[in-house]
Each structure stands twice: as C-alpha cells, then as structure tokens.
Amino acid sequence: MSTTDDAENMLDLPGVALAPEIGAPSPLRIAVQKTLEALNEARLLEPRHAAVAQLALELADAVTAGRRSGRASAVAMASAQLLAALEALPKPAGIDADAEWNKFVDELRAVGASAPNPHERGTR
C-alpha cells in the first residue's frame, strides 16, 4: 500500500459531493461512501453513475435525519430507496459478490439497529 491511499480512494465522479450539507457525516453515510470508494477503486464506477452515487449519499442522510426525528416511516422509505440505489450500482464480479453484498446490507441494518432511539430517553 502506498502512503497516498486516502487520495487514491477518493471518489472522483464529477458532481458527487462527499461532505454532508450539514454537520459531520453519519456512520451510514460513511458506509455508503466507503462502498462507493470501493466500487471506484475496482474501476466499476463511471461518470454516468454520479447521480445514483449522489442519491445514495443523500438517502443515507435522509435515513439519519428520519431516525433522529423519530419518524419511523421516513426511515423505512429512505432505507428502501437507499438499498434500491445501491442495487442500481455496478457490482464487482467474483465468487462471493453476493455474499459481500449481503454482508454490506447486514452492516447497514446493524447501523440502524444500534443507533440511539430519540424516544427512549431517561427520565431524570
């Protein structure tokens, strides 16, 4: 590995903004970004994938915002749309491509399950 791994892993799709509009990126946005970077590193992303890549990042933010506001229906809808957007991106060929994809989906679900519920606060 070179010392420029961070620069090499940057997503270089025109029009894709990696930084969230407000605040620090959520764990879900970071997971989506890492997925996009891995696809880019594997040379699977082309400029025509920029809109879907940006949509995936924005949907990750929508899931997080819905979760923070306690809107379960918004989280469910944005999560389904996020999975559909990720499904629309090219997948690496290989023996375990399906297993890797399922692992990623499980990680997304774990992030959602481990997030604090704003409605379950202590009563002090």
N, CA and C atoms as an extended XYZ file, in Angstrom:
372
Properties=species:S:1:pos:R:3:atomname:S:1:resname:S:1:resid:I:1 pbc="F F F"
N         0.831       -1.186        0.000 N   MET     1
C         0.000        0.000        0.000 CA  MET     1
C         0.871        1.245        0.000 C   MET     1
N         0.448        2.218       -0.715 N   SER     2
C         1.215        3.452       -0.769 CA  SER     2
C         0.769        4.389        0.341 C   SER     2
N         1.519        5.454        0.502 N   THR     3
C         1.160        6.427        1.533 CA  THR     3
C         0.060        7.361        1.055 C   THR     3
N        -0.346        7.222       -0.179 N   THR     4
C        -1.407        8.083       -0.712 CA  THR     4
C        -2.718        7.334       -0.844 C   THR     4
N        -2.928        6.324       -0.003 N   ASP     5
C        -4.160        5.536       -0.073 CA  ASP     5
C        -5.399        6.403        0.037 C   ASP     5
N        -5.377        7.404        0.939 N   ASP     6
C        -6.554        8.252        1.095 CA  ASP     6
C        -6.871        8.980       -0.195 C   ASP     6
N        -5.844        9.505       -0.852 N   ALA     7
C        -6.068       10.216       -2.108 CA  ALA     7
C        -6.538        9.259       -3.196 C   ALA     7
N        -6.002        8.040       -3.198 N   GLU     8
C        -6.392        7.070       -4.223 CA  GLU     8
C        -7.822        6.604       -4.033 C   GLU     8
N        -8.295        6.572       -2.803 N   ASN     9
C        -9.632        6.074       -2.522 CA  ASN     9
C       -10.710        7.140       -2.675 C   ASN     9
N       -10.308        8.367       -2.937 N   MET    10
C       -11.300        9.427       -3.099 CA  MET    10
C       -12.152        9.139       -4.327 C   MET    10
N       -13.384        9.464       -4.204 N   LEU    11
C       -14.329        9.264       -5.293 CA  LEU    11
C       -14.170       10.410       -6.269 C   LEU    11
N       -13.871       10.093       -7.521 N   ASP    12
C       -13.611       11.145       -8.496 CA  ASP    12
C       -14.694       11.225       -9.562 C   ASP    12
N       -15.938       11.056       -9.150 N   LEU    13
C       -17.044       11.205      -10.085 CA  LEU    13
C       -17.458       12.665      -10.132 C   LEU    13
N       -17.537       13.241      -11.313 N   PRO    14
C       -17.932       14.650      -11.421 CA  PRO    14
C       -19.327       14.871      -10.843 C   PRO    14
N       -19.449       15.901      -10.011 N   GLY    15
C       -20.747       16.260       -9.459 CA  GLY    15
C       -21.112       15.582       -8.158 C   GLY    15
N       -20.275       14.675       -7.656 N   VAL    16
C       -20.580       13.981       -6.411 CA  VAL    16
C       -19.923       14.720       -5.254 C   VAL    16
N       -20.737       15.138       -4.283 N   ALA    17
C       -20.240       15.835       -3.096 CA  ALA    17
C       -20.206       14.848       -1.939 C   ALA    17
N       -19.012       14.577       -1.438 N   LEU    18
C       -18.880       13.593       -0.368 CA  LEU    18
C       -19.251       14.152        1.000 C   LEU    18
N       -19.043       15.425        1.225 N   ALA    19
C       -19.342       16.013        2.530 CA  ALA    19
C       -20.843       16.258        2.661 C   ALA    19
N       -21.402       15.933        3.825 N   PRO    20
C       -22.824       16.234        4.026 CA  PRO    20
C       -23.043       17.738        4.048 C   PRO    20
N       -24.257       18.153        3.742 N   GLU    21
C       -24.562       19.589        3.728 CA  GLU    21
C       -24.469       20.200        5.117 C   GLU    21
N       -24.862       19.457        6.131 N   ILE    22
C       -24.866       19.970        7.499 CA  ILE    22
C       -24.219       18.941        8.420 C   ILE    22
N       -23.291       19.390        9.248 N   GLY    23
C       -22.719       18.551       10.283 CA  GLY    23
C       -21.749       17.496        9.780 C   GLY    23
N       -21.385       16.635       10.706 N   ALA    24
C       -20.455       15.554       10.410 CA  ALA    24
C       -21.199       14.410        9.727 C   ALA    24
N       -20.506       13.634        8.909 N   PRO    25
C       -21.178       12.505        8.255 CA  PRO    25
C       -21.585       11.439        9.273 C   PRO    25
N       -22.749       10.854        9.038 N   SER    26
C       -23.244        9.786        9.911 CA  SER    26
C       -22.501        8.492        9.592 C   SER    26
N       -22.568        7.509       10.488 N   PRO    27
C       -21.955        6.208       10.184 CA  PRO    27
C       -22.526        5.595        8.901 C   PRO    27
N       -23.809        5.812        8.648 N   LEU    28
C       -24.409        5.271        7.431 CA  LEU    28
C       -23.838        5.953        6.198 C   LEU    28
N       -23.701        7.272        6.230 N   ARG    29
C       -23.120        7.997        5.089 CA  ARG    29
C       -21.680        7.533        4.856 C   ARG    29
N       -20.937        7.331        5.937 N   ILE    30
C       -19.557        6.859        5.817 CA  ILE    30
C       -19.537        5.472        5.182 C   ILE    30
N       -20.468        4.606        5.578 N   ALA    31
C       -20.530        3.256        4.997 CA  ALA    31
C       -20.845        3.320        3.502 C   ALA    31
N       -21.777        4.180        3.124 N   VAL    32
C       -22.110        4.336        1.703 CA  VAL    32
C       -20.909        4.896        0.948 C   VAL    32
N       -20.240        5.880        1.539 N   GLN    33
C       -19.060        6.470        0.890 CA  GLN    33
C       -17.972        5.417        0.689 C   GLN    33
N       -17.747        4.587        1.685 N   LYS    34
C       -16.733        3.533        1.559 CA  LYS    34
C       -17.123        2.534        0.474 C   LYS    34
N       -18.404        2.251        0.357 N   THR    35
C       -18.876        1.365       -0.706 CA  THR    35
C       -18.604        1.984       -2.070 C   THR    35
N       -18.922        3.263       -2.209 N   LEU    36
C       -18.672        3.952       -3.480 CA  LEU    36
C       -17.183        3.998       -3.793 C   LEU    36
N       -16.377        4.255       -2.777 N   GLU    37
C       -14.930        4.289       -2.986 CA  GLU    37
C       -14.401        2.923       -3.408 C   GLU    37
N       -14.934        1.851       -2.810 N   ALA    38
C       -14.506        0.501       -3.194 CA  ALA    38
C       -14.898        0.193       -4.638 C   ALA    38
N       -16.102        0.588       -5.019 N   LEU    39
C       -16.525        0.384       -6.406 CA  LEU    39
C       -15.660        1.204       -7.362 C   LEU    39
N       -15.311        2.401       -6.947 N   ASN    40
C       -14.458        3.261       -7.766 CA  ASN    40
C       -13.052        2.667       -7.881 C   ASN    40
N       -12.538        2.184       -6.771 N   GLU    41
C       -11.208        1.565       -6.761 CA  GLU    41
C       -11.176        0.345       -7.676 C   GLU    41
N       -12.282       -0.379       -7.733 N   ALA    42
C       -12.384       -1.549       -8.608 CA  ALA    42
C       -12.669       -1.148      -10.054 C   ALA    42
N       -12.705        0.161      -10.302 N   ARG    43
C       -12.943        0.732      -11.635 CA  ARG    43
C       -14.313        0.344      -12.204 C   ARG    43
N       -15.295        0.282      -11.307 N   LEU    44
C       -16.645       -0.067      -11.736 CA  LEU    44
C       -17.527        1.158      -11.936 C   LEU    44
N       -17.134        2.280      -11.353 N   LEU    45
C       -17.954        3.488      -11.489 CA  LEU    45
C       -17.476        4.334      -12.654 C   LEU    45
N       -18.446        4.858      -13.366 N   GLU    46
C       -18.192        5.743      -14.499 CA  GLU    46
C       -18.955        7.036      -14.247 C   GLU    46
N       -18.668        8.093      -15.006 N   PRO    47
C       -19.399        9.347      -14.805 CA  PRO    47
C       -20.914        9.181      -14.851 C   PRO    47
N       -21.415        8.214      -15.601 N   ARG    48
C       -22.866        8.017      -15.677 CA  ARG    48
C       -23.463        7.515      -14.359 C   ARG    48
N       -22.611        7.085      -13.420 N   HIS    49
C       -23.088        6.619      -12.117 CA  HIS    49
C       -23.132        7.746      -11.078 C   HIS    49
N       -22.740        8.956      -11.461 N   ALA    50
C       -22.644       10.058      -10.496 CA  ALA    50
C       -23.982       10.353       -9.820 C   ALA    50
N       -25.055       10.391      -10.580 N   ALA    51
C       -26.364       10.724       -9.994 CA  ALA    51
C       -26.804        9.671       -8.981 C   ALA    51
N       -26.613        8.411       -9.301 N   VAL    52
C       -27.017        7.345       -8.368 CA  VAL    52
C       -26.119        7.367       -7.137 C   VAL    52
N       -24.826        7.649       -7.337 N   ALA    53
C       -23.900        7.733       -6.202 CA  ALA    53
C       -24.314        8.871       -5.275 C   ALA    53
N       -24.615       10.035       -5.848 N   GLN    54
C       -25.035       11.178       -5.020 CA  GLN    54
C       -26.363       10.884       -4.340 C   GLN    54
N       -27.274       10.242       -5.052 N   LEU    55
C       -28.560        9.875       -4.464 CA  LEU    55
C       -28.358        8.963       -3.255 C   LEU    55
N       -27.459        8.000       -3.373 N   ALA    56
C       -27.189        7.091       -2.254 CA  ALA    56
C       -26.672        7.864       -1.041 C   ALA    56
N       -25.783        8.814       -1.263 N   LEU    57
C       -25.268        9.625       -0.160 CA  LEU    57
C       -26.382       10.461        0.477 C   LEU    57
N       -27.223       11.067       -0.360 N   GLU    58
C       -28.329       11.892        0.152 CA  GLU    58
C       -29.351       11.035        0.901 C   GLU    58
N       -29.606        9.840        0.401 N   LEU    59
C       -30.553        8.953        1.082 CA  LEU    59
C       -30.005        8.483        2.428 C   LEU    59
N       -28.696        8.292        2.506 N   ALA    60
C       -28.086        7.950        3.801 CA  ALA    60
C       -28.351        9.075        4.797 C   ALA    60
N       -28.233       10.324        4.332 N   ASP    61
C       -28.532       11.468        5.202 CA  ASP    61
C       -30.010       11.489        5.589 C   ASP    61
N       -30.886       11.141        4.648 N   ALA    62
C       -32.324       11.125        4.926 CA  ALA    62
C       -32.674       10.066        5.968 C   ALA    62
N       -32.024        8.903        5.887 N   VAL    63
C       -32.250        7.858        6.889 CA  VAL    63
C       -31.847        8.372        8.259 C   VAL    63
N       -30.679        8.991        8.327 N   THR    64
C       -30.186        9.507        9.604 CA  THR    64
C       -31.097       10.606       10.148 C   THR    64
N       -31.517       11.526        9.286 N   ALA    65
C       -32.399       12.612        9.722 CA  ALA    65
C       -33.737       12.058       10.213 C   ALA    65
N       -34.276       11.082        9.495 N   GLY    66
C       -35.533       10.470        9.913 CA  GLY    66
C       -35.401        9.756       11.243 C   GLY    66
N       -34.277        9.083       11.431 N   ARG    67
C       -34.031        8.375       12.680 CA  ARG    67
C       -33.919        9.366       13.835 C   ARG    67
N       -33.211       10.466       13.614 N   ARG    68
C       -33.029       11.470       14.668 CA  ARG    68
C       -34.343       12.149       15.040 C   ARG    68
N       -35.224       12.306       14.057 N   SER    69
C       -36.501       12.961       14.334 CA  SER    69
C       -37.555       11.980       14.834 C   SER    69
N       -37.218       10.689       14.833 N   GLY    70
C       -38.160        9.694       15.322 CA  GLY    70
C       -39.249        9.344       14.333 C   GLY    70
N       -39.023        9.613       13.069 N   ARG    71
C       -40.027        9.329       12.040 CA  ARG    71
C       -39.727        7.975       11.402 C   ARG    71
N       -40.277        6.932       11.974 N   ALA    72
C       -40.005        5.568       11.512 CA  ALA    72
C       -40.410        5.364       10.062 C   ALA    72
N       -41.523        5.955        9.646 N   SER    73
C       -41.963        5.763        8.261 CA  SER    73
C       -40.977        6.408        7.292 C   SER    73
N       -40.430        7.551        7.638 N   ALA    74
C       -39.439        8.211        6.779 CA  ALA    74
C       -38.170        7.373        6.695 C   ALA    74
N       -37.764        6.796        7.817 N   VAL    75
C       -36.578        5.943        7.843 CA  VAL    75
C       -36.797        4.719        6.966 C   VAL    75
N       -37.960        4.110        7.078 N   ALA    76
C       -38.259        2.909        6.293 CA  ALA    76
C       -38.255        3.210        4.799 C   ALA    76
N       -38.893        4.307        4.415 N   MET    77
C       -38.943        4.649        2.990 CA  MET    77
C       -37.559        5.003        2.452 C   MET    77
N       -36.817        5.827        3.188 N   ALA    78
C       -35.482        6.228        2.727 CA  ALA    78
C       -34.539        5.022        2.691 C   ALA    78
N       -34.675        4.117        3.664 N   SER    79
C       -33.833        2.918        3.680 CA  SER    79
C       -34.091        2.042        2.462 C   SER    79
N       -35.359        1.868        2.131 N   ALA    80
C       -35.706        1.061        0.953 CA  ALA    80
C       -35.171        1.704       -0.318 C   ALA    80
N       -35.287        3.020       -0.403 N   GLN    81
C       -34.778        3.721       -1.584 CA  GLN    81
C       -33.255        3.672       -1.634 C   GLN    81
N       -32.608        3.742       -0.468 N   LEU    82
C       -31.146        3.639       -0.422 CA  LEU    82
C       -30.695        2.269       -0.927 C   LEU    82
N       -31.341        1.232       -0.455 N   LEU    83
C       -30.976       -0.114       -0.920 CA  LEU    83
C       -31.196       -0.246       -2.426 C   LEU    83
N       -32.281        0.343       -2.942 N   ALA    84
C       -32.541        0.295       -4.385 CA  ALA    84
C       -31.468        1.059       -5.158 C   ALA    84
N       -31.043        2.206       -4.638 N   ALA    85
C       -29.987        2.979       -5.305 CA  ALA    85
C       -28.680        2.202       -5.318 C   ALA    85
N       -28.350        1.587       -4.200 N   LEU    86
C       -27.114        0.802       -4.140 CA  LEU    86
C       -27.193       -0.406       -5.066 C   LEU    86
N       -28.369       -0.976       -5.156 N   GLU    87
C       -28.581       -2.123       -6.043 CA  GLU    87
C       -28.400       -1.713       -7.509 C   GLU    87
N       -28.674       -0.457       -7.833 N   ALA    88
C       -28.546        0.026       -9.214 CA  ALA    88
C       -27.092        0.257       -9.624 C   ALA    88
N       -26.189        0.298       -8.656 N   LEU    89
C       -24.773        0.491       -8.975 CA  LEU    89
C       -24.160       -0.829       -9.436 C   LEU    89
N       -23.096       -0.754      -10.221 N   PRO    90
C       -22.456       -1.999      -10.663 CA  PRO    90
C       -21.864       -2.753       -9.480 C   PRO    90
N       -21.878       -4.052       -9.594 N   LYS    91
C       -21.339       -4.900       -8.529 CA  LYS    91
C       -20.075       -5.598       -9.015 C   LYS    91
N       -19.130       -5.777       -8.119 N   PRO    92
C       -17.912       -6.475       -8.527 CA  PRO    92
C       -18.208       -7.929       -8.877 C   PRO    92
N       -17.563       -8.389       -9.919 N   ALA    93
C       -17.704       -9.796      -10.291 CA  ALA    93
C       -16.798      -10.622       -9.395 C   ALA    93
N       -17.208      -11.795       -9.127 N   GLY    94
C       -16.393      -12.656       -8.287 CA  GLY    94
C       -17.227      -13.751       -7.668 C   GLY    94
N       -16.550      -14.666       -7.059 N   ILE    95
C       -17.223      -15.822       -6.471 CA  ILE    95
C       -18.161      -15.405       -5.351 C   ILE    95
N       -17.723      -14.466       -4.508 N   ASP    96
C       -18.502      -14.101       -3.332 CA  ASP    96
C       -19.155      -12.723       -3.441 C   ASP    96
N       -19.432      -12.270       -4.644 N   ALA    97
C       -20.034      -10.940       -4.797 CA  ALA    97
C       -21.362      -10.854       -4.056 C   ALA    97
N       -22.187      -11.880       -4.160 N   ASP    98
C       -23.470      -11.863       -3.458 CA  ASP    98
C       -23.273      -11.880       -1.946 C   ASP    98
N       -22.314      -12.662       -1.481 N   ALA    99
C       -22.048      -12.724       -0.045 CA  ALA    99
C       -21.560      -11.377        0.475 C   ALA    99
N       -20.684      -10.717       -0.280 N   GLU   100
C       -20.192       -9.396        0.126 CA  GLU   100
C       -21.328       -8.381        0.147 C   GLU   100
N       -22.190       -8.443       -0.847 N   TRP   101
C       -23.325       -7.519       -0.898 CA  TRP   101
C       -24.227       -7.737        0.307 C   TRP   101
N       -24.546       -8.996        0.610 N   ASN   102
C       -25.400       -9.301        1.750 CA  ASN   102
C       -24.743       -8.864        3.057 C   ASN   102
N       -23.418       -8.999        3.148 N   LYS   103
C       -22.692       -8.535        4.324 CA  LYS   103
C       -22.853       -7.030        4.485 C   LYS   103
N       -22.743       -6.290        3.362 N   PHE   104
C       -22.903       -4.839        3.420 CA  PHE   104
C       -24.312       -4.471        3.872 C   PHE   104
N       -25.323       -5.134        3.318 N   VAL   105
C       -26.707       -4.852        3.700 CA  VAL   105
C       -26.901       -5.144        5.189 C   VAL   105
N       -26.321       -6.237        5.679 N   ASP   106
C       -26.410       -6.553        7.105 CA  ASP   106
C       -25.741       -5.468        7.951 C   ASP   106
N       -24.614       -4.937        7.476 N   GLU   107
C       -23.935       -3.857        8.196 CA  GLU   107
C       -24.806       -2.603        8.231 C   GLU   107
N       -25.480       -2.299        7.123 N   LEU   108
C       -26.389       -1.150        7.109 CA  LEU   108
C       -27.499       -1.340        8.140 C   LEU   108
N       -28.047       -2.536        8.185 N   ARG   109
C       -29.121       -2.810        9.146 CA  ARG   109
C       -28.613       -2.694       10.580 C   ARG   109
N       -27.377       -3.147       10.823 N   ALA   110
C       -26.799       -3.073       12.164 CA  ALA   110
C       -26.591       -1.627       12.592 C   ALA   110
N       -26.175       -0.774       11.655 N   VAL   111
C       -26.004        0.641       11.968 CA  VAL   111
C       -27.336        1.228       12.414 C   VAL   111
N       -28.387        0.901       11.700 N   GLY   112
C       -29.710        1.406       12.059 CA  GLY   112
C       -30.191        0.870       13.394 C   GLY   112
N       -29.912       -0.400       13.653 N   ALA   113
C       -30.373       -1.020       14.895 CA  ALA   113
C       -29.597       -0.522       16.106 C   ALA   113
N       -28.330       -0.167       15.916 N   SER   114
C       -27.512        0.254       17.047 CA  SER   114
C       -27.629        1.738       17.355 C   SER   114
N       -28.297        2.473       16.499 N   ALA   115
C       -28.442        3.922       16.710 CA  ALA   115
C       -29.381        4.179       17.874 C   ALA   115
N       -29.066        5.196       18.669 N   PRO   116
C       -29.960        5.512       19.786 CA  PRO   116
C       -31.316        5.989       19.288 C   PRO   116
N       -32.335        5.552       19.961 N   ASN   117
C       -33.704        5.954       19.639 CA  ASN   117
C       -33.993        7.218       20.427 C   ASN   117
N       -34.320        8.319       19.746 N   PRO   118
C       -34.572        9.566       20.468 CA  PRO   118
C       -35.790        9.514       21.382 C   PRO   118
N       -36.623        8.515       21.212 N   HIS   119
C       -37.821        8.392       22.046 CA  HIS   119
C       -37.567        7.582       23.303 C   HIS   119
N       -36.387        6.982       23.431 N   GLU   120
C       -36.060        6.177       24.603 CA  GLU   120
C       -35.033        6.926       25.448 C   GLU   120
N       -35.463        8.018       26.053 N   ARG   121
C       -34.578        8.818       26.894 CA  ARG   121
C       -34.905        8.550       28.346 C   ARG   121
N       -33.891        8.683       29.153 N   GLY   122
C       -34.083        8.548       30.581 CA  GLY   122
C       -34.939        9.666       31.129 C   GLY   122
N       -35.582        9.427       32.245 N   THR   123
C       -36.455       10.450       32.841 CA  THR   123
C       -35.797       10.960       34.099 C   THR   123
N       -34.868       11.866       33.955 N   ARG   124
C       -34.210       12.456       35.114 CA  ARG   124
C       -34.719       13.821       35.360 C   ARG   124
